[in-house]
Amino acid sequence: MNFGLYDQKLALIWVKHNIAAFGGDDTKITIMGQSAGGISCHLHLLEVELGTERPLFRKAGLMSGPVGGLELTSMEKADQRWADLCQLWSVQADNPVDRVDMLRRLPTMDLLNSVSDLHWVLFTLAIDELTIRTSDLGCGVSVHLGHDGLCDETKPSDEKVQVLMSATADEFRGFALMANWDYTTFRSLFTSSYPSEAAAEEVLQAYSISSTSSDEELFEAFSQFISDATMIHKIYRANEFFKARRGKQALLRGQDAKRVGIQYYHFEFGNPFSGSMQGIAHHGVDMVYAFGTFHDALKKADQGISEGYVEPDQAHAEANVGDPSMKTEDTGYRKSNIDLSYELQDRLIQFVVENCQETDQRAYADDIVTFCNDRSVRAESWSSGEKWIS
C-alpha cells in the first residue's frame, strides 16, 4: 500500500511538468480525494507541511478521509498478513523476491478471493519508518516520498497549501450495522482498549451506552460513537495540528494566527434515495450532491419520484405513484435537493479556482460550515456551542 503513495506522487510530478501542454497552470493544481483518497491527500499534504520542497499543489481537499480514519498498521502486523497469504498458497521460498514472483503467477481472481479466505476487511498503510514514520510533532506520522526532482529551491517560508476538510454526521452507520453489537459485546471490546475501566465508563456514559438502553438506542449510540471516533475526532485533531503549527508561524511573521488556510465542512443532510440508508448522513452521501452524476435522480426526488437502491420494476411502480412526502414544499426543507447540490458544487468550484489569498481571507480555522438536515447552511465553531463541545 505504501508504494502506492509513490505512484501518486509520480502522477503529481507528471501533471506539474505537463499541465501547461493541456492549457493548464502548474501553479494552480488542486488535489482532492474522498475516503481512502482523502487519506492519500492528507499524507501528501503532511509531506509538504513538514518538508522543505516547493509543494506540487496549492490546495488539498480531504473529504471524509483524514489520516487515522483507516488506522495505520505496524510492520509486525503487515508482515503477519504477508506470512498468512504465503501460507494460504503454500509459498515457501526463502527469498522475498521469489515469493512475490510465485504469487504473481496466481490468477487475479484467486488472489482477490484470498481477502475473504483470510478475513481481511481493509487494506491499510503501514508505519514502515521509511515512507511513513512515527512523529512527535502532533500529527502522528511524517511522510517521506523522496525529492520531486523539480528544483533545488526550498519553498518560501510564507507559502502554505490551502486545505478543505469535510465529513458527514453519521459516517459509519453501516459499520455499526455490520458489527451487530449488543451491549455486553461492545462494552467488553471497548473497555479493553482503554487505559482504565473508569476512563472507558466515562465515554460510555457520554454516549448514553448502558445496559438499560433499548436495542434501538444502543444502535444509534454505537453508530454515533464509531463515526466520531473514526472520523470526526481525526478531523478535529488534524485541524488542531494545522492550526497550532501554522498559527505559530503566522505570529512570527506578524500575521493573523486565525487565518491559517484550513476550513471544515460538516454534512448533516441525509441520503435522499430509497433504501436502508434513506435519510442518513452516511459516509459518501455528500458525493451524491458534489458532482453532476446524480443530477437527474435528485431532480426526480424533488418531484416526489422515489428511486434509488431498489429493483427497477419497483422503482418504475413507485415513479408512477410518486411520494408527495418527498416534495420540498411539503417537508419544510430550506432548499431542494438539486439546489443543495448546486450550492455545494459552487462552493467546491470556488475553493478550486480562487487564488490562495482569497481562500485564506474567507475562512477561519475554527469555523465549521454546516449543511444542516433541513438543507440550510450555517456557520458554527469548533470551540463554542454545546453540540461540538459535547
mmCIF file of C-alpha atoms in Angstrom:
data_model
loop_
_atom_site.group_PDB
_atom_site.id
_atom_site.type_symbol
_atom_site.label_atom_id
_atom_site.label_comp_id
_atom_site.label_asym_id
_atom_site.label_seq_id
_atom_site.Cartn_x
_atom_site.Cartn_y
_atom_site.Cartn_z
ATOM 1 C CA MET A 1 0.000 0.000 0.000
ATOM 2 C CA ASN A 2 2.799 2.446 0.867
ATOM 3 C CA PHE A 3 4.304 2.098 -2.624
ATOM 4 C CA GLY A 4 1.020 3.432 -3.998
ATOM 5 C CA LEU A 5 1.895 6.813 -2.475
ATOM 6 C CA TYR A 6 4.994 6.876 -4.695
ATOM 7 C CA ASP A 7 2.776 6.217 -7.729
ATOM 8 C CA GLN A 8 0.515 9.097 -6.720
ATOM 9 C CA LYS A 9 3.438 11.469 -6.268
ATOM 10 C CA LEU A 10 4.851 10.429 -9.630
ATOM 11 C CA ALA A 11 1.477 11.301 -11.179
ATOM 12 C CA LEU A 12 1.552 14.716 -9.481
ATOM 13 C CA ILE A 13 5.081 15.341 -10.779
ATOM 14 C CA TRP A 14 3.910 14.394 -14.287
ATOM 15 C CA VAL A 15 0.985 16.812 -14.014
ATOM 16 C CA LYS A 16 3.285 19.558 -12.763
ATOM 17 C CA HIS A 17 5.639 19.014 -15.713
ATOM 18 C CA ASN A 18 2.990 18.636 -18.412
ATOM 19 C CA ILE A 19 -0.188 20.504 -17.447
ATOM 20 C CA ALA A 20 0.822 23.570 -19.468
ATOM 21 C CA ALA A 21 0.682 21.460 -22.634
ATOM 22 C CA PHE A 22 -3.039 20.920 -21.942
ATOM 23 C CA GLY A 23 -3.787 24.579 -21.282
ATOM 24 C CA GLY A 24 -3.363 24.283 -17.508
ATOM 25 C CA ASP A 25 -1.423 26.312 -14.958
ATOM 26 C CA ASP A 26 1.179 24.434 -12.928
ATOM 27 C CA THR A 27 0.869 26.977 -10.111
ATOM 28 C CA LYS A 28 -2.842 26.237 -9.641
ATOM 29 C CA ILE A 29 -3.022 22.491 -9.009
ATOM 30 C CA THR A 30 -5.575 21.136 -6.535
ATOM 31 C CA ILE A 31 -5.601 17.578 -5.198
ATOM 32 C CA MET A 32 -8.825 16.207 -3.758
ATOM 33 C CA GLY A 33 -9.948 12.804 -2.566
ATOM 34 C CA GLN A 34 -12.756 11.138 -0.637
ATOM 35 C CA SER A 35 -12.417 8.332 1.941
ATOM 36 C CA ALA A 36 -9.166 6.455 1.138
ATOM 37 C CA GLY A 37 -8.476 9.179 -1.434
ATOM 38 C CA GLY A 38 -8.769 11.782 1.316
ATOM 39 C CA ILE A 39 -6.250 9.868 3.423
ATOM 40 C CA SER A 40 -3.838 9.850 0.465
ATOM 41 C CA CYS A 41 -4.264 13.600 0.009
ATOM 42 C CA HIS A 42 -3.663 14.132 3.736
ATOM 43 C CA LEU A 43 -0.409 12.154 3.565
ATOM 44 C CA HIS A 44 0.863 14.158 0.580
ATOM 45 C CA LEU A 45 -0.147 17.311 2.453
ATOM 46 C CA LEU A 46 1.834 16.219 5.533
ATOM 47 C CA GLU A 47 4.925 15.644 3.404
ATOM 48 C CA VAL A 48 4.630 19.214 2.141
ATOM 49 C CA GLU A 49 3.803 20.633 5.561
ATOM 50 C CA LEU A 50 6.784 19.080 7.325
ATOM 51 C CA GLY A 51 9.224 19.229 4.405
ATOM 52 C CA THR A 52 11.244 21.901 2.635
ATOM 53 C CA GLU A 53 10.361 21.334 -1.015
ATOM 54 C CA ARG A 54 8.016 23.515 -3.000
ATOM 55 C CA PRO A 55 4.566 21.872 -2.982
ATOM 56 C CA LEU A 56 3.382 20.147 -6.144
ATOM 57 C CA PHE A 57 -0.127 21.512 -5.449
ATOM 58 C CA ARG A 58 -1.543 24.673 -3.929
ATOM 59 C CA LYS A 59 -4.796 23.286 -2.479
ATOM 60 C CA ALA A 60 -5.936 19.991 -0.975
ATOM 61 C CA GLY A 61 -9.439 18.650 -0.342
ATOM 62 C CA LEU A 62 -9.722 15.903 2.303
ATOM 63 C CA MET A 63 -13.284 14.624 2.079
ATOM 64 C CA SER A 64 -14.195 12.098 4.792
ATOM 65 C CA GLY A 65 -10.630 10.874 4.867
ATOM 66 C CA PRO A 66 -8.082 12.186 7.388
ATOM 67 C CA VAL A 67 -5.030 10.135 8.345
ATOM 68 C CA GLY A 68 -6.172 7.738 11.030
ATOM 69 C CA GLY A 69 -9.639 7.294 9.538
ATOM 70 C CA LEU A 70 -8.310 3.921 8.424
ATOM 71 C CA GLU A 71 -5.799 3.155 11.135
ATOM 72 C CA LEU A 72 -2.186 2.794 10.066
ATOM 73 C CA THR A 73 -0.811 -0.629 10.837
ATOM 74 C CA SER A 74 2.541 -1.730 12.252
ATOM 75 C CA MET A 75 5.164 -3.560 10.236
ATOM 76 C CA GLU A 76 4.670 -6.562 12.527
ATOM 77 C CA LYS A 77 1.009 -6.824 11.524
ATOM 78 C CA ALA A 78 1.831 -6.195 7.862
ATOM 79 C CA ASP A 79 4.472 -8.936 7.940
ATOM 80 C CA GLN A 80 1.985 -11.310 9.567
ATOM 81 C CA ARG A 81 -0.525 -10.663 6.785
ATOM 82 C CA TRP A 82 2.187 -11.399 4.234
ATOM 83 C CA ALA A 83 3.069 -14.639 6.003
ATOM 84 C CA ASP A 84 -0.607 -15.656 6.162
ATOM 85 C CA LEU A 85 -1.032 -15.069 2.428
ATOM 86 C CA CYS A 86 2.050 -17.126 1.602
ATOM 87 C CA GLN A 87 0.857 -19.915 3.882
ATOM 88 C CA LEU A 88 -2.570 -19.906 2.247
ATOM 89 C CA TRP A 89 -0.985 -20.530 -1.165
ATOM 90 C CA SER A 90 1.812 -22.803 0.127
ATOM 91 C CA VAL A 91 4.509 -20.365 -0.994
ATOM 92 C CA GLN A 92 7.648 -21.468 0.834
ATOM 93 C CA ALA A 93 10.514 -19.749 -0.969
ATOM 94 C CA ASP A 94 13.072 -18.140 1.360
ATOM 95 C CA ASN A 95 13.773 -15.175 -0.879
ATOM 96 C CA PRO A 96 11.019 -12.500 -0.717
ATOM 97 C CA VAL A 97 11.522 -11.715 -4.421
ATOM 98 C CA ASP A 98 10.855 -15.358 -5.244
ATOM 99 C CA ARG A 99 7.722 -15.340 -3.076
ATOM 100 C CA VAL A 100 6.372 -12.310 -4.921
ATOM 101 C CA ASP A 101 7.174 -13.958 -8.251
ATOM 102 C CA MET A 102 5.266 -17.102 -7.267
ATOM 103 C CA LEU A 103 2.236 -15.120 -6.115
ATOM 104 C CA ARG A 104 2.226 -13.201 -9.393
ATOM 105 C CA ARG A 105 1.567 -16.457 -11.220
ATOM 106 C CA LEU A 106 -1.772 -16.867 -9.449
ATOM 107 C CA PRO A 107 -4.949 -15.796 -11.291
ATOM 108 C CA THR A 108 -6.069 -12.343 -10.194
ATOM 109 C CA MET A 109 -9.477 -13.593 -9.063
ATOM 110 C CA ASP A 110 -7.870 -16.196 -6.820
ATOM 111 C CA LEU A 111 -5.771 -13.536 -5.140
ATOM 112 C CA LEU A 112 -8.831 -11.348 -4.643
ATOM 113 C CA ASN A 113 -10.705 -14.266 -3.117
ATOM 114 C CA SER A 114 -7.849 -14.595 -0.628
ATOM 115 C CA VAL A 115 -9.136 -11.419 1.039
ATOM 116 C CA SER A 116 -12.303 -13.289 2.007
ATOM 117 C CA ASP A 117 -10.479 -16.506 2.874
ATOM 118 C CA LEU A 118 -8.178 -14.662 5.283
ATOM 119 C CA HIS A 119 -10.996 -12.457 6.685
ATOM 120 C CA TRP A 120 -9.218 -9.245 5.755
ATOM 121 C CA VAL A 121 -11.572 -6.275 5.946
ATOM 122 C CA LEU A 122 -9.472 -3.283 4.877
ATOM 123 C CA PHE A 123 -6.027 -2.700 3.411
ATOM 124 C CA THR A 124 -4.204 -0.080 5.454
ATOM 125 C CA LEU A 125 -0.909 1.725 5.134
ATOM 126 C CA ALA A 126 1.989 0.575 7.317
ATOM 127 C CA ILE A 127 4.266 2.652 9.504
ATOM 128 C CA ASP A 128 7.424 1.255 7.918
ATOM 129 C CA GLU A 129 9.660 4.033 9.331
ATOM 130 C CA LEU A 130 10.766 4.700 5.751
ATOM 131 C CA THR A 131 7.920 6.198 3.731
ATOM 132 C CA ILE A 132 5.697 6.696 6.801
ATOM 133 C CA ARG A 133 7.397 7.356 10.139
ATOM 134 C CA THR A 134 6.149 7.997 13.631
ATOM 135 C CA SER A 135 6.276 11.670 14.551
ATOM 136 C CA ASP A 136 6.105 13.629 17.793
ATOM 137 C CA LEU A 137 5.111 16.870 16.067
ATOM 138 C CA GLY A 138 1.412 16.479 16.839
ATOM 139 C CA CYS A 139 0.323 14.866 13.588
ATOM 140 C CA GLY A 140 1.136 11.246 14.444
ATOM 141 C CA VAL A 141 3.221 10.482 11.377
ATOM 142 C CA SER A 142 5.539 12.110 8.872
ATOM 143 C CA VAL A 143 5.755 11.185 5.185
ATOM 144 C CA HIS A 144 8.917 10.779 3.109
ATOM 145 C CA LEU A 145 8.495 10.010 -0.590
ATOM 146 C CA GLY A 146 11.739 11.474 -1.867
ATOM 147 C CA HIS A 147 12.637 14.646 -3.756
ATOM 148 C CA ASP A 148 10.288 15.608 -6.568
ATOM 149 C CA GLY A 149 13.187 16.500 -8.869
ATOM 150 C CA LEU A 150 11.632 19.803 -9.946
ATOM 151 C CA CYS A 151 14.241 22.104 -8.472
ATOM 152 C CA ASP A 152 16.628 22.507 -5.592
ATOM 153 C CA GLU A 153 14.927 25.615 -4.300
ATOM 154 C CA THR A 154 13.152 25.299 -0.975
ATOM 155 C CA LYS A 155 9.621 26.576 -0.587
ATOM 156 C CA PRO A 156 9.138 30.156 0.666
ATOM 157 C CA SER A 157 8.531 30.321 4.410
ATOM 158 C CA ASP A 158 5.149 32.014 3.993
ATOM 159 C CA GLU A 159 3.780 29.550 1.431
ATOM 160 C CA LYS A 160 1.065 27.212 2.691
ATOM 161 C CA VAL A 161 -1.313 24.854 0.958
ATOM 162 C CA GLN A 162 -4.975 25.787 1.418
ATOM 163 C CA VAL A 163 -6.920 22.880 2.937
ATOM 164 C CA LEU A 164 -10.608 21.942 2.851
ATOM 165 C CA MET A 165 -11.686 19.080 5.138
ATOM 166 C CA SER A 166 -15.163 17.585 5.366
ATOM 167 C CA ALA A 167 -17.140 14.744 6.931
ATOM 168 C CA THR A 168 -20.716 13.564 7.339
ATOM 169 C CA ALA A 169 -22.571 13.346 10.649
ATOM 170 C CA ASP A 170 -23.142 9.582 10.609
ATOM 171 C CA GLU A 171 -20.094 8.352 8.693
ATOM 172 C CA PHE A 172 -20.009 4.707 9.700
ATOM 173 C CA ARG A 173 -23.564 3.700 10.463
ATOM 174 C CA GLY A 174 -23.081 0.834 8.008
ATOM 175 C CA PHE A 175 -20.121 -0.444 10.019
ATOM 176 C CA ALA A 176 -22.193 -0.409 13.212
ATOM 177 C CA LEU A 177 -24.905 -2.325 11.361
ATOM 178 C CA MET A 178 -22.447 -4.974 10.159
ATOM 179 C CA ALA A 179 -20.852 -5.318 13.598
ATOM 180 C CA ASN A 180 -24.256 -6.135 15.131
ATOM 181 C CA TRP A 181 -23.018 -5.426 18.675
ATOM 182 C CA ASP A 182 -25.057 -5.961 21.803
ATOM 183 C CA TYR A 183 -24.219 -4.061 24.989
ATOM 184 C CA THR A 184 -22.112 -6.821 26.569
ATOM 185 C CA THR A 185 -20.028 -7.437 23.452
ATOM 186 C CA PHE A 186 -19.440 -3.759 22.764
ATOM 187 C CA ARG A 187 -18.546 -2.949 26.369
ATOM 188 C CA SER A 188 -16.053 -5.807 26.511
ATOM 189 C CA LEU A 189 -14.310 -4.688 23.317
ATOM 190 C CA PHE A 190 -14.497 -1.047 24.327
ATOM 191 C CA THR A 191 -13.109 -1.224 27.864
ATOM 192 C CA SER A 192 -10.198 -3.461 26.818
ATOM 193 C CA SER A 193 -8.897 -0.672 24.571
ATOM 194 C CA TYR A 194 -8.849 1.979 27.330
ATOM 195 C CA PRO A 195 -6.147 2.507 29.984
ATOM 196 C CA SER A 196 -8.690 2.030 32.765
ATOM 197 C CA GLU A 197 -12.273 0.895 33.183
ATOM 198 C CA ALA A 198 -13.128 4.268 34.712
ATOM 199 C CA ALA A 199 -11.894 6.097 31.603
ATOM 200 C CA ALA A 200 -13.930 3.800 29.367
ATOM 201 C CA GLU A 201 -17.025 4.208 31.533
ATOM 202 C CA GLU A 202 -16.813 7.994 31.247
ATOM 203 C CA VAL A 203 -17.012 7.771 27.459
ATOM 204 C CA LEU A 204 -19.791 5.163 27.552
ATOM 205 C CA GLN A 205 -21.842 7.474 29.742
ATOM 206 C CA ALA A 206 -21.184 10.415 27.432
ATOM 207 C CA TYR A 207 -22.770 8.417 24.604
ATOM 208 C CA SER A 208 -25.572 7.047 26.842
ATOM 209 C CA ILE A 209 -24.416 3.480 26.244
ATOM 210 C CA SER A 210 -25.751 1.477 29.168
ATOM 211 C CA SER A 211 -27.269 -1.910 29.980
ATOM 212 C CA THR A 212 -30.693 -0.275 30.388
ATOM 213 C CA SER A 213 -30.714 1.197 26.858
ATOM 214 C CA SER A 214 -33.062 -0.278 24.281
ATOM 215 C CA ASP A 215 -31.674 -2.027 21.199
ATOM 216 C CA GLU A 216 -32.612 0.980 19.075
ATOM 217 C CA GLU A 217 -30.945 3.425 21.476
ATOM 218 C CA LEU A 218 -27.819 1.270 21.610
ATOM 219 C CA PHE A 219 -27.543 1.082 17.832
ATOM 220 C CA GLU A 220 -27.843 4.872 17.487
ATOM 221 C CA ALA A 221 -25.202 5.355 20.187
ATOM 222 C CA PHE A 222 -22.856 2.784 18.642
ATOM 223 C CA SER A 223 -23.230 4.447 15.257
ATOM 224 C CA GLN A 224 -22.524 7.909 16.647
ATOM 225 C CA PHE A 225 -19.536 6.729 18.653
ATOM 226 C CA ILE A 226 -17.863 4.826 15.802
ATOM 227 C CA SER A 227 -18.436 7.793 13.460
ATOM 228 C CA ASP A 228 -16.967 10.259 15.948
ATOM 229 C CA ALA A 229 -14.014 8.074 16.927
ATOM 230 C CA THR A 230 -13.107 7.005 13.411
ATOM 231 C CA MET A 231 -13.704 10.242 11.514
ATOM 232 C CA ILE A 232 -14.750 13.422 13.358
ATOM 233 C CA HIS A 233 -12.129 13.138 16.084
ATOM 234 C CA LYS A 234 -9.411 12.506 13.482
ATOM 235 C CA ILE A 235 -10.513 15.601 11.576
ATOM 236 C CA TYR A 236 -10.565 17.637 14.781
ATOM 237 C CA ARG A 237 -7.016 16.502 15.581
ATOM 238 C CA ALA A 238 -5.829 17.344 12.052
ATOM 239 C CA ASN A 239 -7.471 20.763 12.348
ATOM 240 C CA GLU A 240 -5.779 21.392 15.710
ATOM 241 C CA PHE A 241 -2.387 20.324 14.326
ATOM 242 C CA PHE A 242 -2.507 22.673 11.347
ATOM 243 C CA LYS A 243 -3.982 25.474 13.447
ATOM 244 C CA ALA A 244 -1.228 25.220 16.072
ATOM 245 C CA ARG A 245 1.665 24.770 13.640
ATOM 246 C CA ARG A 246 0.607 27.410 11.157
ATOM 247 C CA GLY A 247 -0.613 29.731 13.910
ATOM 248 C CA LYS A 248 2.874 29.878 15.418
ATOM 249 C CA GLN A 249 4.374 30.579 12.007
ATOM 250 C CA ALA A 250 1.831 33.349 11.406
ATOM 251 C CA LEU A 251 2.612 35.010 14.747
ATOM 252 C CA LEU A 252 6.322 35.009 13.931
ATOM 253 C CA ARG A 253 5.507 36.866 10.695
ATOM 254 C CA GLY A 254 3.085 39.268 12.374
ATOM 255 C CA GLN A 255 0.087 37.749 10.555
ATOM 256 C CA ASP A 256 -3.400 36.737 11.714
ATOM 257 C CA ALA A 257 -2.941 33.409 13.517
ATOM 258 C CA LYS A 258 -6.597 32.507 12.989
ATOM 259 C CA ARG A 259 -6.274 32.552 9.217
ATOM 260 C CA VAL A 260 -4.124 29.524 8.581
ATOM 261 C CA GLY A 261 -5.584 28.113 5.375
ATOM 262 C CA ILE A 262 -7.826 25.460 6.943
ATOM 263 C CA GLN A 263 -11.607 25.116 6.633
ATOM 264 C CA TYR A 264 -14.104 22.407 7.521
ATOM 265 C CA TYR A 265 -17.481 21.400 6.027
ATOM 266 C CA HIS A 266 -19.863 19.213 8.033
ATOM 267 C CA PHE A 267 -22.750 17.438 6.284
ATOM 268 C CA GLU A 268 -25.920 16.525 8.201
ATOM 269 C CA PHE A 269 -28.410 16.116 5.336
ATOM 270 C CA GLY A 270 -29.492 12.558 4.641
ATOM 271 C CA ASN A 271 -29.458 10.235 1.646
ATOM 272 C CA PRO A 272 -32.468 11.251 -0.497
ATOM 273 C CA PHE A 273 -32.907 7.902 -2.234
ATOM 274 C CA SER A 274 -34.905 4.808 -1.346
ATOM 275 C CA GLY A 275 -33.131 2.088 0.585
ATOM 276 C CA SER A 276 -31.856 1.185 4.023
ATOM 277 C CA MET A 277 -29.782 4.376 4.270
ATOM 278 C CA GLN A 278 -32.508 6.814 3.218
ATOM 279 C CA GLY A 279 -32.395 9.922 5.369
ATOM 280 C CA ILE A 280 -28.979 9.042 6.828
ATOM 281 C CA ALA A 281 -25.932 11.331 6.553
ATOM 282 C CA HIS A 282 -23.682 8.331 5.911
ATOM 283 C CA HIS A 283 -20.159 8.005 4.522
ATOM 284 C CA GLY A 284 -20.127 9.339 0.970
ATOM 285 C CA VAL A 285 -23.593 10.915 0.923
ATOM 286 C CA ASP A 286 -22.031 14.296 0.070
ATOM 287 C CA MET A 287 -20.657 12.740 -3.135
ATOM 288 C CA VAL A 288 -24.259 12.395 -4.355
ATOM 289 C CA TYR A 289 -24.521 16.192 -4.259
ATOM 290 C CA ALA A 290 -20.934 17.211 -5.067
ATOM 291 C CA PHE A 291 -20.942 16.111 -8.711
ATOM 292 C CA GLY A 292 -23.437 16.046 -11.557
ATOM 293 C CA THR A 293 -23.661 12.250 -11.702
ATOM 294 C CA PHE A 294 -26.928 12.104 -9.743
ATOM 295 C CA HIS A 295 -28.471 15.278 -11.182
ATOM 296 C CA ASP A 296 -31.493 13.579 -12.758
ATOM 297 C CA ALA A 297 -32.111 11.347 -9.734
ATOM 298 C CA LEU A 298 -32.004 14.353 -7.367
ATOM 299 C CA LYS A 299 -34.423 16.200 -9.626
ATOM 300 C CA LYS A 300 -36.840 13.244 -9.516
ATOM 301 C CA ALA A 301 -36.527 13.058 -5.731
ATOM 302 C CA ASP A 302 -37.596 16.705 -5.574
ATOM 303 C CA GLN A 303 -40.620 15.825 -7.710
ATOM 304 C CA GLY A 304 -41.645 13.081 -5.306
ATOM 305 C CA ILE A 305 -40.451 10.264 -7.531
ATOM 306 C CA SER A 306 -38.779 7.755 -5.253
ATOM 307 C CA GLU A 307 -35.862 5.974 -6.886
ATOM 308 C CA GLY A 308 -32.580 4.624 -5.655
ATOM 309 C CA TYR A 309 -31.439 1.340 -4.242
ATOM 310 C CA VAL A 310 -34.465 -0.694 -5.298
ATOM 311 C CA GLU A 311 -35.216 -3.143 -8.091
ATOM 312 C CA PRO A 312 -36.002 -1.477 -11.467
ATOM 313 C CA ASP A 313 -39.588 -2.810 -11.542
ATOM 314 C CA GLN A 314 -40.252 -1.454 -8.085
ATOM 315 C CA ALA A 315 -38.708 1.888 -8.981
ATOM 316 C CA HIS A 316 -40.957 2.084 -12.054
ATOM 317 C CA ALA A 317 -44.054 1.376 -9.971
ATOM 318 C CA GLU A 318 -43.083 3.992 -7.392
ATOM 319 C CA ALA A 319 -42.326 6.507 -10.128
ATOM 320 C CA ASN A 320 -45.893 6.178 -11.386
ATOM 321 C CA VAL A 321 -47.349 6.811 -7.955
ATOM 322 C CA GLY A 322 -44.896 9.356 -6.594
ATOM 323 C CA ASP A 323 -44.366 10.208 -2.961
ATOM 324 C CA PRO A 324 -45.577 13.698 -2.038
ATOM 325 C CA SER A 325 -43.782 13.483 1.312
ATOM 326 C CA MET A 326 -40.502 13.859 -0.584
ATOM 327 C CA LYS A 327 -41.501 17.180 -2.132
ATOM 328 C CA THR A 328 -39.576 20.163 -0.799
ATOM 329 C CA GLU A 329 -42.643 22.303 -0.144
ATOM 330 C CA ASP A 330 -44.236 19.561 1.964
ATOM 331 C CA THR A 331 -41.215 18.753 4.132
ATOM 332 C CA GLY A 332 -40.100 22.197 5.250
ATOM 333 C CA TYR A 333 -36.661 21.841 3.674
ATOM 334 C CA ARG A 334 -34.927 25.153 3.041
ATOM 335 C CA LYS A 335 -33.613 24.000 -0.329
ATOM 336 C CA SER A 336 -34.498 21.349 -2.851
ATOM 337 C CA ASN A 337 -32.047 18.516 -3.373
ATOM 338 C CA ILE A 338 -30.958 19.995 -6.668
ATOM 339 C CA ASP A 339 -30.412 23.477 -5.170
ATOM 340 C CA LEU A 340 -28.377 21.974 -2.343
ATOM 341 C CA SER A 341 -26.311 20.166 -4.976
ATOM 342 C CA TYR A 342 -25.700 23.424 -6.852
ATOM 343 C CA GLU A 343 -24.661 25.209 -3.656
ATOM 344 C CA LEU A 344 -22.153 22.532 -2.690
ATOM 345 C CA GLN A 345 -20.759 22.420 -6.229
ATOM 346 C CA ASP A 346 -20.404 26.203 -6.289
ATOM 347 C CA ARG A 347 -18.507 26.164 -3.001
ATOM 348 C CA LEU A 348 -16.145 23.421 -4.174
ATOM 349 C CA ILE A 349 -15.553 25.193 -7.500
ATOM 350 C CA GLN A 350 -14.850 28.421 -5.626
ATOM 351 C CA PHE A 351 -12.256 26.629 -3.486
ATOM 352 C CA VAL A 352 -10.518 25.264 -6.588
ATOM 353 C CA VAL A 353 -10.488 28.374 -8.805
ATOM 354 C CA GLU A 354 -9.939 31.297 -6.451
ATOM 355 C CA ASN A 355 -6.409 32.315 -5.530
ATOM 356 C CA CYS A 356 -4.913 31.253 -2.209
ATOM 357 C CA GLN A 357 -5.110 34.744 -0.724
ATOM 358 C CA GLU A 358 -8.865 34.840 -1.351
ATOM 359 C CA THR A 359 -9.317 31.395 0.201
ATOM 360 C CA ASP A 360 -7.232 32.378 3.210
ATOM 361 C CA GLN A 361 -9.255 35.533 3.826
ATOM 362 C CA ARG A 362 -12.552 33.678 3.529
ATOM 363 C CA ALA A 363 -12.187 31.116 6.301
ATOM 364 C CA TYR A 364 -11.089 30.844 9.915
ATOM 365 C CA ALA A 365 -9.666 27.530 11.113
ATOM 366 C CA ASP A 366 -12.206 27.495 13.964
ATOM 367 C CA ASP A 367 -15.189 27.761 11.592
ATOM 368 C CA ILE A 368 -17.482 24.884 10.673
ATOM 369 C CA VAL A 369 -19.693 25.310 7.609
ATOM 370 C CA THR A 370 -22.630 23.031 8.394
ATOM 371 C CA PHE A 371 -25.003 21.710 5.737
ATOM 372 C CA CYS A 372 -27.979 21.023 8.001
ATOM 373 C CA ASN A 373 -30.754 18.426 7.996
ATOM 374 C CA ASP A 374 -33.210 20.962 6.597
ATOM 375 C CA ARG A 375 -30.723 21.694 3.771
ATOM 376 C CA SER A 376 -29.916 25.134 5.078
ATOM 377 C CA VAL A 377 -26.276 26.160 5.511
ATOM 378 C CA ARG A 378 -24.996 27.848 8.663
ATOM 379 C CA ALA A 379 -21.713 28.764 10.332
ATOM 380 C CA GLU A 380 -20.706 27.008 13.541
ATOM 381 C CA SER A 381 -17.483 26.768 15.531
ATOM 382 C CA TRP A 382 -15.272 24.031 16.962
ATOM 383 C CA SER A 383 -14.760 25.976 20.173
ATOM 384 C CA SER A 384 -18.296 27.068 21.007
ATOM 385 C CA GLY A 385 -21.740 25.597 21.164
ATOM 386 C CA GLU A 386 -22.899 22.653 23.252
ATOM 387 C CA LYS A 387 -23.095 20.429 20.176
ATOM 388 C CA TRP A 388 -19.379 20.448 19.383
ATOM 389 C CA ILE A 389 -18.122 20.707 22.958
ATOM 390 C CA SER A 390 -20.067 17.600 23.988
#
